PDB file of C-alpha atoms in Angstrom:
ATOM      1  CA  GLY A 195     113.700 105.351  84.396  1.00 73.00           C
ATOM      2  CA  GLN A 196     113.669 107.144  87.682  1.00 75.00           C
ATOM      3  CA  GLN A 197     115.479 105.464  90.565  1.00 86.00           C
ATOM      4  CA  VAL A 198     114.602 106.403  94.127  1.00 92.00           C
ATOM      5  CA  GLN A 199     116.822 105.463  97.042  1.00 95.00           C
ATOM      6  CA  GLN A 200     115.751 105.929 100.631  1.00 97.00           C
ATOM      7  CA  SER A 201     118.049 105.858 103.612  1.00 97.00           C
ATOM      8  CA  PRO A 202     118.423 104.559 106.149  1.00 97.00           C
ATOM      9  CA  ALA A 203     116.416 101.400 105.563  1.00 96.00           C
ATOM     10  CA  SER A 204     115.582 101.369 109.247  1.00 97.00           C
ATOM     11  CA  LEU A 205     116.153 103.696 112.157  1.00 97.00           C
ATOM     12  CA  VAL A 206     115.720 103.061 115.871  1.00 97.00           C
ATOM     13  CA  LEU A 207     115.568 106.075 118.174  1.00 97.00           C
ATOM     14  CA  GLN A 208     114.650 106.910 121.707  1.00 97.00           C
ATOM     15  CA  GLU A 209     111.566 108.999 122.251  1.00 97.00           C
ATOM     16  CA  GLY A 210     112.454 112.670 122.069  1.00 97.00           C
ATOM     17  CA  GLU A 211     115.344 112.253 119.630  1.00 98.00           C
ATOM     18  CA  ASN A 212     115.276 113.774 116.171  1.00 98.00           C
ATOM     19  CA  ALA A 213     115.003 111.685 113.009  1.00 97.00           C
ATOM     20  CA  GLU A 214     116.473 112.487 109.595  1.00 98.00           C
ATOM     21  CA  LEU A 215     115.232 110.493 106.599  1.00 98.00           C
ATOM     22  CA  GLN A 216     116.705 110.816 103.126  1.00 98.00           C
ATOM     23  CA  CYS A 217     115.376 110.307  99.629  1.00 96.00           C
ATOM     24  CA  ASN A 218     117.748 110.434  96.640  1.00 94.00           C
ATOM     25  CA  PHE A 219     116.554 110.323  93.049  1.00 89.00           C
ATOM     26  CA  SER A 220     118.393 109.664  89.819  1.00 86.00           C
ATOM     27  CA  THR A 221     116.864 112.148  87.378  1.00 80.00           C
ATOM     28  CA  SER A 222     115.286 115.574  87.491  1.00 71.00           C
ATOM     29  CA  LEU A 223     111.935 115.424  89.134  1.00 69.00           C
ATOM     30  CA  ASN A 224     108.546 116.968  88.534  1.00 74.00           C
ATOM     31  CA  SER A 225     107.186 116.095  91.929  1.00 84.00           C
ATOM     32  CA  MET A 226     108.320 114.937  95.334  1.00 90.00           C
ATOM     33  CA  GLN A 227     105.965 113.666  97.966  1.00 93.00           C
ATOM     34  CA  TRP A 228     106.462 112.124 101.392  1.00 96.00           C
ATOM     35  CA  PHE A 229     104.064 109.608 102.878  1.00 96.00           C
ATOM     36  CA  TYR A 230     103.593 107.782 106.143  1.00 97.00           C
ATOM     37  CA  GLN A 231     102.446 104.197 105.720  1.00 94.00           C
ATOM     38  CA  ARG A 232     100.313 102.927 108.574  1.00 90.00           C
ATOM     39  CA  PRO A 233     100.928  99.379 109.876  1.00 86.00           C
ATOM     40  CA  GLU A 234      97.797  98.164 108.087  1.00 87.00           C
ATOM     41  CA  GLY A 235      99.138  99.551 104.800  1.00 91.00           C
ATOM     42  CA  SER A 236      97.236 102.721 104.034  1.00 91.00           C
ATOM     43  CA  LEU A 237      99.197 105.856 103.145  1.00 93.00           C
ATOM     44  CA  VAL A 238      98.952 109.317 104.607  1.00 93.00           C
ATOM     45  CA  SER A 239     100.347 112.225 102.605  1.00 93.00           C
ATOM     46  CA  LEU A 240     102.792 114.261 104.679  1.00 96.00           C
ATOM     47  CA  PHE A 241     104.237 116.733 102.178  1.00 93.00           C
ATOM     48  CA  TYR A 242     104.123 117.571  98.536  1.00 92.00           C
ATOM     49  CA  ASN A 243     107.450 119.349  98.188  1.00 92.00           C
ATOM     50  CA  PRO A 244     109.176 119.460  94.785  1.00 89.00           C
ATOM     51  CA  SER A 245     111.592 122.156  95.958  1.00 91.00           C
ATOM     52  CA  GLY A 246     112.498 124.188  99.001  1.00 94.00           C
ATOM     53  CA  THR A 247     111.437 123.655 102.583  1.00 97.00           C
ATOM     54  CA  LYS A 248     108.044 122.997 104.088  1.00 96.00           C
ATOM     55  CA  GLN A 249     107.124 122.532 107.725  1.00 97.00           C
ATOM     56  CA  SER A 250     104.136 121.069 109.447  1.00 96.00           C
ATOM     57  CA  GLY A 251     104.311 120.796 113.203  1.00 97.00           C
ATOM     58  CA  ARG A 252     107.295 118.614 114.109  1.00 98.00           C
ATOM     59  CA  LEU A 253     107.876 117.598 110.498  1.00 98.00           C
ATOM     60  CA  THR A 254     110.073 119.462 108.019  1.00 98.00           C
ATOM     61  CA  SER A 255     110.719 118.514 104.418  1.00 97.00           C
ATOM     62  CA  THR A 256     113.595 119.962 102.403  1.00 97.00           C
ATOM     63  CA  THR A 257     114.125 119.234  98.711  1.00 94.00           C
ATOM     64  CA  VAL A 258     117.283 120.339  96.893  1.00 93.00           C
ATOM     65  CA  ILE A 259     116.719 119.734  93.209  1.00 87.00           C
ATOM     66  CA  LYS A 260     120.293 120.250  91.974  1.00 88.00           C
ATOM     67  CA  GLU A 261     121.516 117.718  94.539  1.00 90.00           C
ATOM     68  CA  ARG A 262     118.674 115.335  93.672  1.00 90.00           C
ATOM     69  CA  ARG A 263     117.681 114.737  97.237  1.00 93.00           C
ATOM     70  CA  SER A 264     114.867 115.344  99.647  1.00 95.00           C
ATOM     71  CA  SER A 265     114.877 114.938 103.401  1.00 97.00           C
ATOM     72  CA  LEU A 266     112.251 114.527 106.061  1.00 98.00           C
ATOM     73  CA  HIS A 267     113.137 115.735 109.532  1.00 98.00           C
ATOM     74  CA  ILE A 268     111.104 114.703 112.547  1.00 98.00           C
ATOM     75  CA  SER A 269     111.881 116.632 115.691  1.00 98.00           C
ATOM     76  CA  SER A 270     111.228 115.405 119.219  1.00 97.00           C
ATOM     77  CA  SER A 271     110.104 112.008 118.008  1.00 97.00           C
ATOM     78  CA  GLN A 272     107.168 110.276 119.653  1.00 97.00           C
ATOM     79  CA  ILE A 273     106.276 106.602 119.867  1.00 95.00           C
ATOM     80  CA  THR A 274     103.335 107.242 117.552  1.00 94.00           C
ATOM     81  CA  ASP A 275     105.780 108.356 114.831  1.00 95.00           C
ATOM     82  CA  SER A 276     106.814 104.729 114.440  1.00 94.00           C
ATOM     83  CA  GLY A 277     106.081 103.290 111.041  1.00 94.00           C
ATOM     84  CA  THR A 278     107.281 103.346 107.459  1.00 96.00           C
ATOM     85  CA  TYR A 279     108.043 106.567 105.619  1.00 98.00           C
ATOM     86  CA  LEU A 280     107.974 106.590 101.838  1.00 97.00           C
ATOM     87  CA  CYS A 281     108.957 109.135  99.238  1.00 95.00           C
ATOM     88  CA  ASP A 282     107.768 109.192  95.654  1.00 92.00           C
ATOM     89  CA  THR A 283     108.703 111.203  92.624  1.00 88.00           C
ATOM     90  CA  GLY A 284     107.745 111.388  88.992  1.00 79.00           C
ATOM     91  CA  GLY A 285     105.480 113.065  86.476  1.00 75.00           C
ATOM     92  CA  ALA A 286     101.759 113.039  85.894  1.00 71.00           C
ATOM     93  CA  ASP A 287     101.779 109.465  84.682  1.00 79.00           C
ATOM     94  CA  ARG A 288     104.777 107.607  86.108  1.00 81.00           C
ATOM     95  CA  LEU A 289     105.432 107.773  89.814  1.00 85.00           C
ATOM     96  CA  THR A 290     108.277 105.903  91.497  1.00 89.00           C
ATOM     97  CA  PHE A 291     108.426 105.056  95.182  1.00 92.00           C
ATOM     98  CA  GLY A 292     111.448 104.344  97.308  1.00 93.00           C
ATOM     99  CA  LYS A 293     111.612 101.207  99.449  1.00 94.00           C
ATOM    100  CA  GLY A 294     110.945 103.243 102.542  1.00 96.00           C
ATOM    101  CA  THR A 295     112.508 103.873 105.924  1.00 97.00           C
ATOM    102  CA  GLN A 296     111.162 101.926 108.869  1.00 96.00           C
ATOM    103  CA  LEU A 297     111.240 104.168 111.902  1.00 96.00           C
ATOM    104  CA  ILE A 298     111.013 102.668 115.372  1.00 96.00           C
ATOM    105  CA  ILE A 299     110.685 105.003 118.336  1.00 96.00           C
ATOM    106  CA  GLN A 300     111.347 103.373 121.691  1.00 96.00           C
ATOM    107  CA  PRO A 301     110.177 104.693 125.063  1.00 94.00           C
TER     108      PRO A 301
ATOM    109  CA  ALA B 231      85.117 116.117 100.857  1.00 61.00           C
ATOM    110  CA  GLN B 232      87.039 114.173  98.291  1.00 67.00           C
ATOM    111  CA  THR B 233      87.217 110.493  99.075  1.00 87.00           C
ATOM    112  CA  ILE B 234      88.574 107.285  97.594  1.00 94.00           C
ATOM    113  CA  HIS B 235      86.642 104.129  98.352  1.00 95.00           C
ATOM    114  CA  GLN B 236      88.227 100.768  97.637  1.00 97.00           C
ATOM    115  CA  TRP B 237      86.515  97.415  97.744  1.00 97.00           C
ATOM    116  CA  PRO B 238      86.766  94.745  98.953  1.00 97.00           C
ATOM    117  CA  VAL B 239      88.862  95.566 101.986  1.00 96.00           C
ATOM    118  CA  ALA B 240      90.330  92.091 102.007  1.00 97.00           C
ATOM    119  CA  GLU B 241      89.871  88.885 100.099  1.00 96.00           C
ATOM    120  CA  ILE B 242      91.177  85.332 100.054  1.00 97.00           C
ATOM    121  CA  LYS B 243      90.995  83.752  96.611  1.00 97.00           C
ATOM    122  CA  ALA B 244      92.089  80.508  95.025  1.00 98.00           C
ATOM    123  CA  VAL B 245      94.744  80.292  92.327  1.00 98.00           C
ATOM    124  CA  GLY B 246      93.081  80.392  88.925  1.00 97.00           C
ATOM    125  CA  SER B 247      89.993  82.205  90.120  1.00 98.00           C
ATOM    126  CA  PRO B 248      88.960  85.636  88.784  1.00 97.00           C
ATOM    127  CA  LEU B 249      89.471  88.897  90.631  1.00 97.00           C
ATOM    128  CA  SER B 250      87.915  92.303  90.535  1.00 98.00           C
ATOM    129  CA  LEU B 251      89.036  95.177  92.762  1.00 98.00           C
ATOM    130  CA  GLY B 252      87.160  98.428  92.684  1.00 97.00           C
ATOM    131  CA  CYS B 253      87.975 102.052  93.340  1.00 97.00           C
ATOM    132  CA  THR B 254      85.413 104.841  93.424  1.00 95.00           C
ATOM    133  CA  ILE B 255      86.326 108.506  93.618  1.00 93.00           C
ATOM    134  CA  LYS B 256      84.108 111.204  95.031  1.00 88.00           C
ATOM    135  CA  GLY B 257      84.967 114.842  94.613  1.00 80.00           C
ATOM    136  CA  LYS B 258      86.540 116.760  91.750  1.00 75.00           C
ATOM    137  CA  SER B 259      85.884 115.402  88.290  1.00 79.00           C
ATOM    138  CA  SER B 260      88.374 113.937  85.835  1.00 85.00           C
ATOM    139  CA  PRO B 261      91.210 113.103  88.221  1.00 90.00           C
ATOM    140  CA  ASN B 262      94.226 111.085  87.169  1.00 92.00           C
ATOM    141  CA  LEU B 263      93.839 107.639  88.685  1.00 95.00           C
ATOM    142  CA  TYR B 264      96.477 105.054  89.564  1.00 95.00           C
ATOM    143  CA  TRP B 265      96.713 101.461  90.740  1.00 97.00           C
ATOM    144  CA  TYR B 266      99.617 100.396  92.921  1.00 96.00           C
ATOM    145  CA  TRP B 267     100.627  96.992  94.262  1.00 97.00           C
ATOM    146  CA  GLN B 268     102.808  96.143  97.220  1.00 96.00           C
ATOM    147  CA  ALA B 269     104.003  92.644  98.054  1.00 94.00           C
ATOM    148  CA  THR B 270     104.438  91.951 101.752  1.00 90.00           C
ATOM    149  CA  GLY B 271     107.580  93.810 102.794  1.00 87.00           C
ATOM    150  CA  GLY B 272     108.070  95.068  99.257  1.00 91.00           C
ATOM    151  CA  THR B 273     108.137  98.350  97.372  1.00 92.00           C
ATOM    152  CA  LEU B 274     105.030 100.062  96.060  1.00 93.00           C
ATOM    153  CA  GLN B 275     104.879  99.443  92.330  1.00 94.00           C
ATOM    154  CA  GLN B 276     102.724 101.400  89.959  1.00 94.00           C
ATOM    155  CA  LEU B 277     100.585  99.089  87.822  1.00 96.00           C
ATOM    156  CA  PHE B 278      98.327 101.377  85.783  1.00 96.00           C
ATOM    157  CA  TYR B 279      97.333 104.972  85.343  1.00 94.00           C
ATOM    158  CA  SER B 280      94.411 106.661  83.673  1.00 95.00           C
ATOM    159  CA  ILE B 281      93.937 110.292  82.746  1.00 92.00           C
ATOM    160  CA  THR B 282      90.403 109.980  81.427  1.00 93.00           C
ATOM    161  CA  VAL B 283      87.474 107.634  80.961  1.00 94.00           C
ATOM    162  CA  GLY B 284      88.248 104.686  78.729  1.00 95.00           C
ATOM    163  CA  GLN B 285      91.989 105.331  78.674  1.00 95.00           C
ATOM    164  CA  VAL B 286      94.291 103.162  80.758  1.00 96.00           C
ATOM    165  CA  GLU B 287      98.043 102.799  80.415  1.00 95.00           C
ATOM    166  CA  SER B 288      99.942  99.837  81.785  1.00 92.00           C
ATOM    167  CA  VAL B 289     103.179 100.437  83.664  1.00 91.00           C
ATOM    168  CA  VAL B 290     104.067  96.968  84.952  1.00 87.00           C
ATOM    169  CA  GLN B 291     102.900  93.687  83.447  1.00 77.00           C
ATOM    170  CA  LEU B 292     101.610  91.395  86.176  1.00 86.00           C
ATOM    171  CA  ASN B 293      98.901  89.550  84.195  1.00 93.00           C
ATOM    172  CA  LEU B 294      96.381  92.103  85.417  1.00 97.00           C
ATOM    173  CA  SER B 295      94.168  94.512  83.556  1.00 97.00           C
ATOM    174  CA  ALA B 296      92.500  97.776  84.470  1.00 97.00           C
ATOM    175  CA  SER B 297      89.563  99.713  83.152  1.00 97.00           C
ATOM    176  CA  ARG B 298      87.992 103.089  83.747  1.00 97.00           C
ATOM    177  CA  PRO B 299      84.343 102.685  82.780  1.00 97.00           C
ATOM    178  CA  LYS B 300      83.301 105.933  84.432  1.00 94.00           C
ATOM    179  CA  ASP B 301      85.083 109.127  85.356  1.00 93.00           C
ATOM    180  CA  ASP B 302      84.913 108.230  89.031  1.00 93.00           C
ATOM    181  CA  GLN B 303      85.565 104.491  88.791  1.00 96.00           C
ATOM    182  CA  PHE B 304      88.751 102.462  88.312  1.00 97.00           C
ATOM    183  CA  ILE B 305      88.660  98.664  88.208  1.00 98.00           C
ATOM    184  CA  LEU B 306      91.549  96.196  88.501  1.00 98.00           C
ATOM    185  CA  SER B 307      90.915  92.659  87.367  1.00 97.00           C
ATOM    186  CA  THR B 308      92.198  89.357  86.111  1.00 97.00           C
ATOM    187  CA  GLU B 309      90.523  86.185  84.926  1.00 97.00           C
ATOM    188  CA  LYS B 310      93.087  83.881  86.531  1.00 97.00           C
ATOM    189  CA  LEU B 311      94.860  84.680  89.745  1.00 97.00           C
ATOM    190  CA  LEU B 312      98.435  83.628  90.413  1.00 97.00           C
ATOM    191  CA  LEU B 313     100.058  83.131  93.798  1.00 97.00           C
ATOM    192  CA  SER B 314     102.275  86.102  92.966  1.00 96.00           C
ATOM    193  CA  HIS B 315      99.239  88.381  92.885  1.00 97.00           C
ATOM    194  CA  SER B 316      99.039  88.286  96.651  1.00 97.00           C
ATOM    195  CA  GLY B 317      99.669  91.630  98.276  1.00 97.00           C
ATOM    196  CA  PHE B 318      98.195  95.004  98.974  1.00 97.00           C
ATOM    197  CA  TYR B 319      96.510  97.001  96.218  1.00 98.00           C
ATOM    198  CA  LEU B 320      96.143 100.732  96.464  1.00 97.00           C
ATOM    199  CA  CYS B 321      94.155 103.106  94.318  1.00 97.00           C
ATOM    200  CA  ALA B 322      95.282 106.715  94.133  1.00 95.00           C
ATOM    201  CA  ARG B 323      94.108 109.913  92.561  1.00 93.00           C
ATOM    202  CA  ARG B 324      95.704 113.200  91.583  1.00 90.00           C
ATOM    203  CA  ASP B 325      93.452 116.081  90.680  1.00 83.00           C
ATOM    204  CA  ARG B 326      93.989 117.947  87.431  1.00 77.00           C
ATOM    205  CA  ASP B 327      94.527 121.218  89.243  1.00 75.00           C
ATOM    206  CA  GLY B 328      96.671 119.751  91.988  1.00 76.00           C
ATOM    207  CA  ASN B 329      99.914 117.939  92.602  1.00 82.00           C
ATOM    208  CA  THR B 330      99.295 115.853  95.687  1.00 87.00           C
ATOM    209  CA  LEU B 331      98.687 112.129  95.349  1.00 89.00           C
ATOM    210  CA  TYR B 332      95.921 110.762  97.585  1.00 91.00           C
ATOM    211  CA  PHE B 333      95.448 107.090  98.340  1.00 94.00           C
ATOM    212  CA  GLY B 334      92.517 104.913  99.252  1.00 95.00           C
ATOM    213  CA  GLU B 335      92.613 102.555 102.216  1.00 95.00           C
ATOM    214  CA  GLY B 336      93.686  99.631 100.065  1.00 96.00           C
ATOM    215  CA  SER B 337      92.574  96.071  99.371  1.00 97.00           C
ATOM    216  CA  ARG B 338      94.529  93.162 100.768  1.00 97.00           C
ATOM    217  CA  LEU B 339      94.570  90.036  98.614  1.00 97.00           C
ATOM    218  CA  ILE B 340      95.727  86.586  99.631  1.00 97.00           C
ATOM    219  CA  VAL B 341      95.910  84.004  96.875  1.00 97.00           C
ATOM    220  CA  VAL B 342      95.991  80.408  98.063  1.00 97.00           C
TER     221      VAL B 342
END
């Protein structure tokens, strides 16, 4: 089955620094989605990006299918960006999540 | 607006007691529906998915069952809870004409 590896497991940055989160997957994908998990557990969809680059404000997602990886770039990080970032991939029925990257932004 | 309502928000239950978690979808009809479970500090694991009323496929066996009695309703249940059932349960939907996965707010379960 699909294996999804996220790195780093945790990342501590100073406010204003840029963050780069990685998601690597083992087999060809049909979908790639990035989520932000709030401290209480609920998930917010950031990007659906199975290929190419998408940008929304300070967030940019880039997926390179042939390299089996997707990245999430956060520019000029803010304290409110702190939390867990998850990626998931799969088909219409089976969806596999990575273990997530815990991002901590310090003042 | 398309919404996902999960209930209850949180529950504390005794080992061996029954459980029923609900998920109601409002919006586009006939979405694909999913149940996920996350142990504290753990990875989100897909439990079930359903593409239509009455059809549910199991992905991970955790002594739980799921049913889709209506197009807009997805139920997760068990007759006997285990301590290992503790965690956070999330319902998600993906519309037939879309790709994005949307999640409900989740139900937190503590089994004691």
